[in-house]
Every structure is written in C-alpha cells, then in structure tokens.
Amino acid sequence: MKLDFVHIADIGSHVGREVTLKGWLYHKRSSGKIHFLQFRDGTGTIQGVMAKSEVDQGTFELGEGVTQESSVMVRGLVREDKRAPSGYELTVKSLEILQLTQDYPITPKEHGPAFLMENRHLWLRSSRQHAALRVRDTIEQAIHGFFHREGFIHTPAPILTPTACEGTTTLFQTDYFGQPAFLSQSGQMYIEATAAAFGKVYTFTPAFRAEKSKTRRHLTELWMVDAEASFFEHAENMQCQEGMVCAVVERVLNDCQAELKTLERDTAPLEKIKGPFPRISYKEAVELCNKAGVQIEYGEDFGAPHDTAIAGSFDRPVFVDRFPTSIKSFYMQPDPQDPTVVLGSDLYATEGYGEIIGGSQRIHDLDLLLKKMEEHKVPYEPYKWYVDLRRYGSVPHSGFGIGIERTVCWICGLSHIRESIPFPRMLEKIYP
RNA sequence: UCCAGCGUAGCUCAAUGGUAGAGCUCCCGGCUGUUAACCGGGUUGUUGGAGGUUCGAGCCCUCCCGCUGGAGCCA
C-alpha cells in the first residue's frame, strides 16, 4: 500500500529525505529558541527538533503552543543522530495541528493504579503499556504459528454454552431466548469433539470466570488457548506444551528486544527457557514444599506459597503431574500404574509467575467416564454429546489450556495482570 | 465471601487533637541539545459521605461508600 506519509518504524530507510509523519505529540521540551518535540505514531517514537532560526515565526509559535497528545502532521528531514535513543531525529520543517489537546490527564509524572485504570483508554498510549501489548500480539502470533507448523487446525469453541464445563466454578449467566445460557469458562470439551473430527485442533477464545477473585493474577474475562490432539497421550501432551512455550519465548526474544527494554525486563531468565523442562510428580512436589519449609499434606491442592516454592527450585518452567484424583476434574485419565492419581499436569512458569498451563490425558473409556461422572454428580443429559465422543470411535486423546494474560505477565515481567490486556475485566470493574 | 491497608488540590503525597501544605500539571516570563529538562513568578480545597466525642476533628469513635492488596478458587 502506497501512503503519502511514513511510519516511524520505517524511518531508518528515509535518512536524508524530507518526510511527512502523522501521529501525536508524545512529549515536549523547550529551550527558548529551540523546541524538542517527541512524536509517536503507534509504530514508534522520534524526536523532532525545531530551531527558531530554521523555521518561520508562525511555525515556531505552533511548536511552542502544541500540547501533549495533540494530533499532528509533521514534515521534516530525517537525520541519523547519536544523541537520539532510536538513532534517528527529525529536523522539523512544518507542523500542522489536527486537534489541539487540552489538559491531557496522564502527565509524565507519577500516577496511582486507580487513576490510571479509570483512564485505561488513554493509558494504552503510554510507552510501557504500548510495549506490553505489542509483546502480547507477538505471543499470540507465535502461538498461532506454532500450532499451524505442527498441523493443528483452529476450530473455535463457542462462548455461549448451555451448561457449565466443570460444574463447580461460578459462571456468568445470561438469557438465551428465554433459556439460561452461560459464558464459557473453557473451550476444552468442545474441542475434544473437533479433535475427533480433525485430529489436532486448538481454539483461541475468551473465557469467563465469575469467581470473586481479587488479586493481581485474576481477570473475569481472559483469553485462553485450548489445544487437543487425538492419539496424544500424557507424555506427548507435555512435549507439545514444552515446544509451544519454547517457540513463544524464542519468538519474543527475537522480535521484541525494544519492547522488553522499555519494560525493563531482564532477558537472562528468558534466554534459559529451553527444553527439556523438568517433570516432577505431585508427590515429589509435596516433598519439595515440605523440605523448603512450606507445609502441605499429601492430598491437598497447592496454594500460592507452594507454587512459589516449586517454581523457585528451577530455572526453567516445571511440569507437576500425577495429581491425586480427588483434587482434579472428572474427565482426567487415571494413571494405569496408580489409579489414585491422574495423568494431568500443571506447568509453572519461572520467577514466581505461577501456573500458566493445565493439561491432561482425557478418559476415553465409555464406562469409566460414566462412572466418574456419577461420582462427581455430573448430570448425563447436558453432557450426552460429550459421552458420545466415547461411544463412536473413541481414542486416547490429550490436551491443555494456556492462559494468555498470565503468559504475557511472565514474559514481560509484569507485576499485575491488568497490564496484560487492553481492557481488563476485574472483580466488579467494567469501566472503561 | 473473609482479612488487611488506604481515601487531603487535576495528579503524587505531607500536616503532635490547635491558622490545610509541598512537588508536579496548568498559566506568565527566561534559556539553541533537552531526555520525567531546568530557573523565576502565579492559579488550585465541601480533607469520600453521614453521625458522634471535644472548647476545638483531616487526625479519635460508629456506620456507609469507594479504592488497593492478599486468602480461598483458579489460568
């Protein structure tokens, strides 16, 4: 596409030429007879220098009056300059103000999280937020790329569903032509069906959790990638997860150095993310916790301090598998060696970022699934279609789900999940 | 749902129970290499709300509202 203006990201290929930029005034410093005008256009930022001796009086006054976040069109000469962080500067020849902004709320000074969240629609323009969401985009692209290279087909799961996936978790309810419907909390069961149709599949869909969780790790609306593969057993499932995580980290390190620098992310821990990841059993994890001084009984589920103790013992993500049947979902395949545990795994990220993936081999035996449903008091009628998958050409199959926002937090080194998505939906918060 | 902390200027925060302040934003002036620029001057208040104790409450007490973090649950 041929445009009559250039993007800042491409500025390096226009050195020595006069170009037009369209964007916003990010920041300004002035020194009497010279203005330093920081422009941004979404692709990057560049400093424009406007000297009084080099422009006419009207232009210089425009430079003096232009305010933070005014939309502008600027024409100038591109130069290389060692003093500029990006290596390039613009000698401004003319400036047109498309709209003069008055009293932009987010100043270059400090602000609290409540104020910034009230102004999330504007906060997105700030460099840190901009960088994190660009990394998010790269992560999403890397995931799509990985699955397609591995022969997975994207089969979206529905968001409006007639029943709860796992029954226990709180769901958002809505009205569907007079019938109750629920916003999906996972696409997993639906892609077990598409996996039987296409072999290897994934879905990249929002998931909704109405739990009253109020921490820096929780959203009520989050994005999940669920993958499912026919004929994959527990070991292949973990291998696939490991491959995906490595591909994502590698891609971000390759494409997002500037963003990681803006985020002040230490990339050394990320450079170490290479397979194979350690694999320990739930039993070993319990022993590890108790040895580390974080008490836990065999049979209890891990809490936040246990996550930290487990993940803190490794410099790569770690799989914990073979959880007691009692603390996991009804559809997980029991371990043939020890039916009191299931062939399910959680993957913990490094540096205390917690669980990012949960996966398991699913029960493929019809009678066993029916028995487990009865034990867990899962009603048959709404799940008849799910049981059918075990009735018509059932095969061993496995899958997993990865939380996008937690992955973004981990890779970007963010301290709060609200910065990992443009418009976070948190407990009782839905503005803007 | 439970626990903890916090609500003072547009923003970030001060203020022994005794006259409500600073920095920044913004406005005016100065400065030709600034990087959250700097220097000088100026504008800015129903101290979240209601009630109470007190000669006197931003500060103490009660209730309510809002915000932030954590627990549980999870990704």
Short mmCIF file of C-alpha atoms (C1' of nucleotides) in Angstrom, two decimals:
data_model
loop_
_atom_site.label_atom_id
_atom_site.label_comp_id
_atom_site.label_asym_id
_atom_site.label_seq_id
_atom_site.Cartn_x
_atom_site.Cartn_y
_atom_site.Cartn_z
CA MET A 1 0.00 0.00 0.00
CA LYS A 2 1.37 3.39 -1.02
CA LEU A 3 0.86 6.14 1.56
CA ASP A 4 1.63 9.85 1.41
CA PHE A 5 3.27 9.64 4.83
CA VAL A 6 5.78 7.33 6.50
CA HIS A 7 5.72 5.35 9.74
CA ILE A 8 8.28 5.95 12.44
CA ALA A 9 9.18 2.27 12.48
CA ASP A 10 10.44 2.63 8.90
CA ILE A 11 12.22 5.93 9.46
CA GLY A 12 15.68 4.38 9.03
CA SER A 13 15.06 3.87 5.32
CA HIS A 14 14.39 7.59 4.78
CA VAL A 15 17.60 9.12 6.11
CA GLY A 16 18.50 12.32 4.26
CA ARG A 17 14.98 12.73 2.88
CA GLU A 18 12.14 15.02 3.86
CA VAL A 19 9.10 13.02 5.01
CA THR A 20 5.64 13.55 6.47
CA LEU A 21 4.64 11.84 9.74
CA LYS A 22 1.12 11.59 11.10
CA GLY A 23 0.62 10.97 14.78
CA TRP A 24 0.51 12.57 18.18
CA LEU A 25 2.74 14.80 20.25
CA TYR A 26 4.02 12.48 22.96
CA HIS A 27 6.06 14.97 24.93
CA LYS A 28 7.71 18.34 24.55
CA ARG A 29 10.69 20.18 25.96
CA SER A 30 11.51 23.70 25.04
CA SER A 31 14.53 25.88 25.46
CA GLY A 32 13.56 29.35 24.27
CA LYS A 33 14.85 29.28 20.72
CA ILE A 34 14.65 25.51 20.18
CA HIS A 35 11.79 23.04 20.71
CA PHE A 36 12.25 19.31 21.20
CA LEU A 37 9.03 17.64 20.07
CA GLN A 38 8.56 13.92 20.75
CA PHE A 39 6.22 12.36 18.23
CA ARG A 40 4.60 8.94 18.32
CA ASP A 41 2.52 7.25 15.66
CA GLY A 42 1.84 3.82 17.15
CA THR A 43 4.82 2.24 15.40
CA GLY A 44 7.43 4.12 17.40
CA THR A 45 8.60 7.48 18.67
CA ILE A 46 11.01 10.05 17.28
CA GLN A 47 12.23 13.42 18.46
CA GLY A 48 11.60 16.39 16.17
CA VAL A 49 13.92 19.35 16.58
CA MET A 50 12.57 22.77 15.69
CA ALA A 51 15.07 25.63 15.86
CA LYS A 52 13.82 29.21 15.76
CA SER A 53 16.47 30.15 13.22
CA GLU A 54 15.36 27.42 10.80
CA VAL A 55 11.59 27.89 10.58
CA ASP A 56 9.31 30.86 10.08
CA GLN A 57 7.81 32.59 13.09
CA GLY A 58 4.35 31.08 12.66
CA THR A 59 5.72 27.53 12.67
CA PHE A 60 7.87 28.23 15.72
CA GLU A 61 4.84 29.52 17.61
CA LEU A 62 2.90 26.39 16.67
CA GLY A 63 5.73 24.35 18.17
CA GLU A 64 5.53 26.42 21.32
CA GLY A 65 1.77 26.04 21.67
CA VAL A 66 1.33 22.38 20.77
CA THR A 67 0.29 20.32 23.79
CA GLN A 68 0.79 16.74 24.97
CA GLU A 69 -1.28 14.23 22.92
CA SER A 70 -2.38 16.79 20.30
CA SER A 71 -2.84 15.02 16.96
CA VAL A 72 -0.40 16.40 14.42
CA MET A 73 1.02 16.12 10.94
CA VAL A 74 4.69 17.00 10.77
CA ARG A 75 7.09 17.41 7.87
CA GLY A 76 10.81 17.23 8.37
CA LEU A 77 14.24 15.98 7.34
CA VAL A 78 15.31 12.58 8.69
CA ARG A 79 18.84 12.50 10.13
CA GLU A 80 20.92 9.97 11.97
CA ASP A 81 21.89 11.29 15.40
CA LYS A 82 23.89 9.54 18.07
CA ARG A 83 22.15 11.55 20.80
CA ALA A 84 18.75 10.07 19.95
CA PRO A 85 17.75 6.81 21.71
CA SER A 86 16.47 5.36 18.44
CA GLY A 87 19.41 6.72 16.44
CA TYR A 88 17.23 8.99 14.30
CA GLU A 89 15.92 12.51 14.60
CA LEU A 90 13.72 14.75 12.55
CA THR A 91 14.58 18.35 11.69
CA VAL A 92 11.10 19.83 11.66
CA LYS A 93 10.22 21.96 8.63
CA SER A 94 6.50 22.39 9.19
CA LEU A 95 3.85 21.37 11.69
CA GLU A 96 0.11 21.07 11.35
CA ILE A 97 -2.04 20.61 14.45
CA LEU A 98 -5.03 18.41 13.59
CA GLN A 99 -6.52 18.79 17.05
CA LEU A 100 -5.08 20.77 19.94
CA THR A 101 -5.49 18.68 23.11
CA GLN A 102 -6.33 20.49 26.34
CA ASP A 103 -5.44 19.10 29.79
CA TYR A 104 -4.43 15.53 28.90
CA PRO A 105 -4.93 13.66 32.18
CA ILE A 106 -1.88 11.40 32.11
CA THR A 107 1.15 13.59 32.65
CA PRO A 108 4.77 12.41 32.53
CA LYS A 109 4.70 12.36 36.33
CA GLU A 110 3.69 9.61 38.70
CA HIS A 111 0.14 8.30 38.92
CA GLY A 112 -1.60 5.68 41.04
CA PRO A 113 -3.16 2.49 39.64
CA ALA A 114 -6.75 3.55 40.35
CA PHE A 115 -6.34 6.77 38.38
CA LEU A 116 -4.58 5.01 35.53
CA MET A 117 -7.27 2.32 35.33
CA GLU A 118 -10.00 4.99 35.20
CA ASN A 119 -8.07 6.32 32.21
CA ARG A 120 -7.18 2.95 30.70
CA HIS A 121 -8.39 4.16 27.28
CA LEU A 122 -5.64 6.80 27.37
CA TRP A 123 -3.07 4.88 29.41
CA LEU A 124 -2.72 2.50 26.45
CA ARG A 125 -0.75 5.26 24.70
CA SER A 126 1.99 5.22 27.34
CA SER A 127 5.24 3.53 26.44
CA ARG A 128 5.09 0.68 28.99
CA GLN A 129 1.52 -0.26 28.13
CA HIS A 130 2.25 0.03 24.46
CA ALA A 131 5.27 -2.27 24.80
CA ALA A 132 3.43 -4.93 26.83
CA LEU A 133 0.56 -5.11 24.36
CA ARG A 134 2.94 -5.36 21.42
CA VAL A 135 4.61 -8.32 23.15
CA ARG A 136 1.15 -9.79 23.69
CA ASP A 137 0.48 -9.54 19.96
CA THR A 138 3.79 -11.30 19.25
CA ILE A 139 2.93 -14.07 21.74
CA GLU A 140 -0.44 -14.59 20.06
CA GLN A 141 1.14 -14.69 16.60
CA ALA A 142 3.76 -17.16 17.87
CA ILE A 143 1.08 -19.46 19.26
CA HIS A 144 -0.89 -19.44 16.01
CA GLY A 145 2.37 -20.05 14.11
CA PHE A 146 3.41 -22.94 16.35
CA PHE A 147 0.11 -24.77 16.04
CA HIS A 148 -0.06 -24.38 12.30
CA ARG A 149 3.52 -25.61 11.88
CA GLU A 150 2.56 -28.64 13.99
CA GLY A 151 -0.52 -29.35 11.90
CA PHE A 152 -3.18 -28.17 14.36
CA ILE A 153 -6.40 -26.70 12.94
CA HIS A 154 -8.03 -23.67 14.53
CA THR A 155 -11.58 -24.72 15.49
CA PRO A 156 -13.18 -22.03 17.65
CA ALA A 157 -15.21 -23.23 20.62
CA PRO A 158 -18.48 -21.43 21.40
CA ILE A 159 -18.67 -18.71 24.01
CA LEU A 160 -22.39 -19.08 24.76
CA THR A 161 -22.95 -22.51 26.25
CA PRO A 162 -25.95 -24.31 27.69
CA THR A 163 -24.12 -25.78 30.69
CA ALA A 164 -21.12 -25.42 32.89
CA CYS A 165 -17.99 -27.18 31.68
CA GLU A 166 -16.91 -28.44 35.06
CA GLY A 167 -19.86 -27.57 37.23
CA THR A 168 -18.10 -26.16 40.23
CA THR A 169 -16.77 -22.82 39.10
CA THR A 170 -19.04 -19.79 39.14
CA LEU A 171 -20.30 -18.82 35.71
CA PHE A 172 -21.76 -15.67 34.21
CA GLN A 173 -25.36 -16.35 33.31
CA THR A 174 -27.27 -14.68 30.52
CA ASP A 175 -30.61 -15.05 28.80
CA TYR A 176 -30.72 -17.01 25.56
CA PHE A 177 -34.19 -16.58 24.03
CA GLY A 178 -35.81 -17.35 27.34
CA GLN A 179 -33.39 -20.11 28.33
CA PRO A 180 -30.49 -19.70 30.71
CA ALA A 181 -27.10 -19.70 28.99
CA PHE A 182 -23.60 -19.36 30.37
CA LEU A 183 -20.44 -17.66 29.17
CA SER A 184 -17.88 -20.36 28.60
CA GLN A 185 -15.08 -20.80 31.09
CA SER A 186 -13.14 -23.10 28.77
CA GLY A 187 -13.40 -24.44 25.25
CA GLN A 188 -11.84 -27.74 26.18
CA MET A 189 -14.81 -30.09 25.96
CA TYR A 190 -15.92 -28.70 22.61
CA ILE A 191 -12.51 -29.17 21.05
CA GLU A 192 -12.43 -32.77 22.24
CA ALA A 193 -15.22 -33.07 19.67
CA THR A 194 -13.36 -31.19 16.93
CA ALA A 195 -10.21 -33.21 17.69
CA ALA A 196 -12.14 -36.36 16.78
CA ALA A 197 -13.04 -34.63 13.51
CA PHE A 198 -9.70 -33.01 12.61
CA GLY A 199 -7.06 -34.88 14.64
CA LYS A 200 -5.15 -31.95 16.13
CA VAL A 201 -7.01 -28.76 16.96
CA TYR A 202 -6.86 -25.61 19.06
CA THR A 203 -9.15 -22.76 19.98
CA PHE A 204 -8.17 -19.20 20.82
CA THR A 205 -11.16 -17.84 22.70
CA PRO A 206 -12.14 -15.70 25.65
CA ALA A 207 -13.08 -17.47 28.86
CA PHE A 208 -15.18 -16.07 31.67
CA ARG A 209 -14.82 -16.66 35.38
CA ALA A 210 -17.35 -15.17 37.77
CA GLU A 211 -15.31 -16.12 40.82
CA LYS A 212 -14.88 -13.36 43.36
CA SER A 213 -11.13 -13.45 43.00
CA LYS A 214 -9.44 -10.16 43.66
CA THR A 215 -5.73 -10.48 43.15
CA ARG A 216 -3.10 -9.35 40.69
CA ARG A 217 -3.36 -12.71 38.93
CA HIS A 218 -7.10 -12.80 38.18
CA LEU A 219 -9.37 -11.47 35.46
CA THR A 220 -13.05 -12.24 34.97
CA GLU A 221 -12.60 -12.14 31.20
CA LEU A 222 -9.43 -13.79 29.96
CA TRP A 223 -8.11 -15.33 26.76
CA MET A 224 -7.26 -18.99 26.66
CA VAL A 225 -5.74 -21.20 24.08
CA ASP A 226 -7.00 -24.74 24.39
CA ALA A 227 -5.38 -27.46 22.31
CA GLU A 228 -6.46 -31.07 21.89
CA ALA A 229 -4.87 -33.91 19.96
CA SER A 230 -6.28 -37.33 19.17
CA PHE A 231 -3.88 -40.18 19.93
CA PHE A 232 -1.67 -37.93 22.10
CA GLU A 233 -1.03 -39.50 25.47
CA HIS A 234 0.23 -37.78 28.59
CA ALA A 235 3.92 -37.66 27.55
CA GLU A 236 3.23 -36.29 24.06
CA ASN A 237 0.90 -33.73 25.59
CA MET A 238 3.63 -32.32 27.82
CA GLN A 239 6.11 -32.41 24.96
CA CYS A 240 3.72 -30.33 22.88
CA GLN A 241 3.29 -27.77 25.67
CA GLU A 242 7.03 -27.54 26.11
CA GLY A 243 7.51 -26.97 22.39
CA MET A 244 4.91 -24.24 22.33
CA VAL A 245 6.32 -22.37 25.33
CA CYS A 246 9.84 -22.52 23.88
CA ALA A 247 8.62 -21.29 20.49
CA VAL A 248 6.78 -18.37 22.09
CA VAL A 249 9.71 -17.28 24.25
CA GLU A 250 12.14 -17.60 21.35
CA ARG A 251 9.92 -15.53 19.09
CA VAL A 252 9.53 -12.75 21.67
CA LEU A 253 13.28 -12.64 22.32
CA ASN A 254 13.81 -12.44 18.60
CA ASP A 255 11.20 -9.82 17.72
CA CYS A 256 10.63 -7.73 20.83
CA GLN A 257 14.00 -6.61 22.21
CA ALA A 258 12.96 -2.93 22.13
CA GLU A 259 9.71 -3.66 23.96
CA LEU A 260 11.44 -5.81 26.59
CA LYS A 261 13.89 -2.98 27.16
CA THR A 262 11.06 -0.48 27.61
CA LEU A 263 9.52 -2.90 30.13
CA GLU A 264 12.91 -3.22 31.85
CA ARG A 265 12.55 -6.99 31.56
CA ASP A 266 15.74 -8.85 32.45
CA THR A 267 16.03 -11.18 29.47
CA ALA A 268 18.63 -13.50 31.06
CA PRO A 269 16.00 -15.78 32.69
CA LEU A 270 14.11 -15.93 29.39
CA GLU A 271 17.25 -16.95 27.46
CA LYS A 272 17.35 -20.09 29.65
CA ILE A 273 13.88 -21.23 28.58
CA LYS A 274 14.87 -24.24 26.51
CA GLY A 275 13.60 -27.82 26.59
CA PRO A 276 13.51 -30.25 28.20
CA PHE A 277 11.62 -28.81 31.16
CA PRO A 278 11.87 -30.70 34.45
CA ARG A 279 8.98 -33.03 35.20
CA ILE A 280 8.14 -33.92 38.76
CA SER A 281 5.18 -35.74 40.25
CA TYR A 282 2.71 -34.21 42.67
CA LYS A 283 4.20 -36.46 45.36
CA GLU A 284 7.69 -35.11 44.68
CA ALA A 285 6.34 -31.55 44.65
CA VAL A 286 4.74 -32.09 48.08
CA GLU A 287 8.08 -33.38 49.41
CA LEU A 288 9.86 -30.41 47.83
CA CYS A 289 7.47 -27.98 49.56
CA ASN A 290 7.84 -29.57 52.96
CA LYS A 291 11.63 -29.64 52.58
CA ALA A 292 11.51 -25.94 51.65
CA GLY A 293 9.55 -25.19 54.83
CA VAL A 294 6.16 -24.66 53.18
CA GLN A 295 3.94 -27.19 54.92
CA ILE A 296 1.47 -29.25 52.90
CA GLU A 297 -0.25 -32.61 53.38
CA TYR A 298 -0.42 -35.18 50.59
CA GLY A 299 -3.87 -34.77 49.03
CA GLU A 300 -4.14 -31.00 49.44
CA ASP A 301 -4.05 -28.70 46.44
CA PHE A 302 -1.21 -26.20 46.09
CA GLY A 303 -1.73 -22.58 47.13
CA ALA A 304 0.27 -19.51 46.21
CA PRO A 305 3.23 -20.19 48.58
CA HIS A 306 3.55 -23.75 47.25
CA ASP A 307 3.59 -22.52 43.64
CA THR A 308 6.43 -20.20 44.60
CA ALA A 309 8.39 -22.93 46.36
CA ILE A 310 8.02 -25.37 43.47
CA ALA A 311 8.76 -22.94 40.62
CA GLY A 312 11.53 -21.28 42.62
CA SER A 313 13.50 -24.53 42.64
CA PHE A 314 14.06 -24.47 38.87
CA ASP A 315 15.34 -22.01 36.29
CA ARG A 316 13.01 -23.43 33.64
CA PRO A 317 9.27 -23.94 33.69
CA VAL A 318 8.42 -27.14 35.58
CA PHE A 319 5.72 -29.72 34.98
CA VAL A 320 4.00 -31.18 38.01
CA ASP A 321 1.94 -34.25 37.14
CA ARG A 322 0.11 -37.23 38.63
CA PHE A 323 -2.13 -35.26 40.99
CA PRO A 324 -4.46 -37.15 43.34
CA THR A 325 -7.71 -37.96 41.55
CA SER A 326 -9.69 -36.22 44.29
CA ILE A 327 -8.40 -32.71 43.51
CA LYS A 328 -8.71 -32.88 39.72
CA SER A 329 -11.56 -32.91 37.19
CA PHE A 330 -13.71 -35.92 36.44
CA TYR A 331 -12.56 -36.32 32.83
CA MET A 332 -8.87 -36.88 33.60
CA GLN A 333 -7.38 -40.29 32.80
CA PRO A 334 -6.24 -42.26 35.84
CA ASP A 335 -2.61 -43.41 35.79
CA PRO A 336 -2.60 -47.15 34.88
CA GLN A 337 0.35 -47.62 37.30
CA ASP A 338 -1.56 -45.99 40.17
CA PRO A 339 -5.26 -45.23 39.68
CA THR A 340 -5.30 -42.89 42.72
CA VAL A 341 -3.53 -40.27 40.60
CA VAL A 342 -4.37 -38.80 37.19
CA LEU A 343 -2.35 -38.20 34.05
CA GLY A 344 -2.76 -34.45 34.37
CA SER A 345 -0.07 -31.81 34.63
CA ASP A 346 0.30 -28.17 35.53
CA LEU A 347 3.13 -26.10 34.12
CA TYR A 348 4.60 -23.48 36.42
CA ALA A 349 6.43 -20.52 34.91
CA THR A 350 9.75 -19.32 36.31
CA GLU A 351 10.32 -16.37 38.63
CA GLY A 352 7.17 -16.82 40.69
CA TYR A 353 4.68 -16.22 37.88
CA GLY A 354 2.71 -19.33 38.81
CA GLU A 355 0.71 -21.78 36.79
CA ILE A 356 0.32 -20.91 33.12
CA ILE A 357 -0.83 -24.22 31.64
CA GLY A 358 -3.07 -27.01 32.83
CA GLY A 359 -3.38 -30.17 30.78
CA SER A 360 -4.29 -33.83 30.93
CA GLN A 361 -4.96 -37.02 29.11
CA ARG A 362 -8.74 -37.42 28.92
CA ILE A 363 -10.69 -40.52 29.78
CA HIS A 364 -11.54 -42.32 26.54
CA ASP A 365 -13.22 -45.40 28.01
CA LEU A 366 -17.01 -45.07 27.92
CA ASP A 367 -17.77 -47.00 31.10
CA LEU A 368 -15.04 -45.29 33.10
CA LEU A 369 -16.24 -41.83 32.05
CA LEU A 370 -19.83 -42.67 33.01
CA LYS A 371 -18.64 -43.93 36.38
CA LYS A 372 -16.59 -40.79 37.05
CA MET A 373 -19.49 -38.55 36.03
CA GLU A 374 -21.69 -40.31 38.50
CA GLU A 375 -19.09 -39.97 41.26
CA HIS A 376 -18.71 -36.22 40.56
CA LYS A 377 -22.51 -35.80 40.22
CA VAL A 378 -22.17 -34.54 36.64
CA PRO A 379 -25.62 -34.79 35.02
CA TYR A 380 -25.79 -37.06 31.98
CA GLU A 381 -28.33 -35.29 29.77
CA PRO A 382 -26.46 -31.99 29.13
CA TYR A 383 -23.25 -33.96 28.52
CA LYS A 384 -24.73 -36.63 26.31
CA TRP A 385 -22.82 -35.20 23.34
CA TYR A 386 -19.58 -35.38 25.35
CA VAL A 387 -20.22 -39.01 26.23
CA ASP A 388 -20.99 -39.72 22.57
CA LEU A 389 -17.33 -38.98 21.80
CA ARG A 390 -16.53 -42.14 23.81
CA ARG A 391 -19.30 -44.07 22.10
CA TYR A 392 -18.34 -43.52 18.46
CA GLY A 393 -14.73 -44.29 17.64
CA SER A 394 -13.17 -43.34 20.96
CA VAL A 395 -9.39 -42.92 21.02
CA PRO A 396 -6.85 -41.88 23.63
CA HIS A 397 -6.50 -38.09 23.46
CA SER A 398 -4.97 -35.29 25.46
CA GLY A 399 -5.00 -31.55 25.60
CA PHE A 400 -4.13 -28.45 27.55
CA GLY A 401 -5.11 -24.84 28.11
CA ILE A 402 -2.79 -21.86 28.41
CA GLY A 403 -3.80 -18.55 29.93
CA ILE A 404 -2.67 -15.77 27.60
CA GLU A 405 -2.59 -12.98 30.17
CA ARG A 406 -0.52 -14.92 32.68
CA THR A 407 1.88 -15.81 29.90
CA VAL A 408 2.13 -12.14 28.91
CA CYS A 409 2.80 -11.21 32.55
CA TRP A 410 5.54 -13.79 32.82
CA ILE A 411 7.32 -12.94 29.58
CA CYS A 412 7.00 -9.17 30.07
CA GLY A 413 7.83 -9.33 33.77
CA LEU A 414 4.61 -7.50 34.68
CA SER A 415 3.62 -7.29 38.32
CA HIS A 416 -0.12 -7.10 37.62
CA ILE A 417 -2.36 -8.90 35.14
CA ARG A 418 -4.31 -5.69 34.37
CA GLU A 419 -1.43 -4.52 32.17
CA SER A 420 -1.51 -7.67 30.02
CA ILE A 421 -4.80 -6.94 28.20
CA PRO A 422 -6.11 -3.66 26.72
CA PHE A 423 -9.31 -3.52 28.76
CA PRO A 424 -9.08 -5.80 31.81
CA ARG A 425 -12.31 -7.05 33.33
CA MET A 426 -11.76 -7.48 37.03
CA LEU A 427 -13.96 -8.16 40.02
CA GLU A 428 -16.86 -5.68 39.85
CA LYS A 429 -14.97 -3.42 37.47
CA ILE A 430 -16.20 -2.90 33.93
CA TYR A 431 -15.25 0.74 33.09
CA PRO A 432 -13.97 1.85 30.63
"C1'" U B 1 -17.17 -14.31 50.92
"C1'" C B 2 -13.21 -13.30 54.50
"C1'" C B 3 -8.67 -10.47 56.20
"C1'" A B 4 -5.52 -6.09 55.95
"C1'" G B 5 -4.27 -1.17 54.33
"C1'" C B 6 -5.74 3.45 52.23
"C1'" G B 7 -9.38 7.79 50.90
"C1'" U B 8 -6.49 15.58 51.84
"C1'" A B 9 -5.76 20.42 45.21
"C1'" G B 10 -6.38 17.84 38.29
"C1'" C B 11 -2.05 14.07 39.75
"C1'" U B 12 1.52 12.06 43.70
"C1'" C B 13 1.78 12.89 48.70
"C1'" A B 14 2.70 15.88 53.76
"C1'" A B 15 0.28 18.01 58.09
"C1'" U B 16 1.51 16.04 67.90
"C1'" G B 17 -6.43 16.98 68.58
"C1'" G B 18 -4.85 23.77 67.77
"C1'" U B 19 -4.47 29.11 61.12
"C1'" A B 20 -4.64 22.81 55.29
"C1'" G B 21 0.89 22.47 52.83
"C1'" A B 22 4.70 20.74 49.06
"C1'" G B 23 6.16 18.85 44.30
"C1'" C B 24 4.14 18.12 39.56
"C1'" U B 25 0.12 19.52 35.91
"C1'" C B 26 -1.68 24.28 34.06
"C1'" C B 27 -0.76 29.83 33.07
"C1'" C B 28 3.08 34.00 32.59
"C1'" G B 29 8.41 35.14 31.93
"C1'" G B 30 13.71 33.26 30.84
"C1'" C B 31 17.00 29.78 28.34
"C1'" U B 32 19.79 26.90 20.88
"C1'" G B 33 20.81 19.97 22.71
"C1'" U B 34 16.64 18.91 26.04
"C1'" U B 35 15.81 13.34 27.82
"C1'" A B 36 10.05 12.75 33.95
"C1'" A B 37 14.75 19.24 31.12
"C1'" C B 38 15.96 23.42 34.10
"C1'" C B 39 15.38 28.64 36.55
"C1'" G B 40 11.84 32.69 38.44
"C1'" G B 41 6.62 34.00 39.41
"C1'" G B 42 1.28 32.76 39.76
"C1'" U B 43 -3.78 29.87 39.94
"C1'" U B 44 -5.80 25.46 42.57
"C1'" G B 45 -9.58 22.62 48.61
"C1'" U B 46 -17.38 20.59 50.67
"C1'" U B 47 -9.92 16.76 53.78
"C1'" G B 48 -15.04 10.25 50.32
"C1'" G B 49 -20.34 10.64 52.92
"C1'" A B 50 -23.47 10.75 57.41
"C1'" G B 51 -23.50 10.93 62.53
"C1'" G B 52 -20.80 11.24 67.32
"C1'" U B 53 -16.84 12.68 71.24
"C1'" U B 54 -14.35 17.55 72.16
"C1'" C B 55 -13.65 24.46 73.85
"C1'" G B 56 -11.62 22.79 69.10
"C1'" A B 57 -11.50 16.92 64.43
"C1'" G B 58 -8.01 15.91 58.12
"C1'" C B 59 -6.39 13.31 62.74
"C1'" C B 60 -10.36 9.91 67.88
"C1'" C B 61 -15.29 6.67 67.73
"C1'" U B 62 -19.70 4.32 64.83
"C1'" C B 63 -21.96 3.21 60.24
"C1'" C B 64 -21.91 3.61 54.94
"C1'" C B 65 -19.38 4.25 50.14
"C1'" G B 66 -15.03 3.83 47.16
"C1'" C B 67 -10.02 2.16 46.11
"C1'" U B 68 -5.70 -1.22 46.71
"C1'" G B 69 -3.55 -5.76 48.02
"C1'" G B 70 -3.97 -10.72 49.99
"C1'" A B 71 -6.69 -15.57 51.18
"C1'" G B 72 -9.83 -19.22 49.11
"C1'" C B 73 -10.55 -20.84 43.79
"C1'" C B 74 -8.17 -20.93 39.53
"C1'" A B 75 -5.37 -19.82 34.01
#
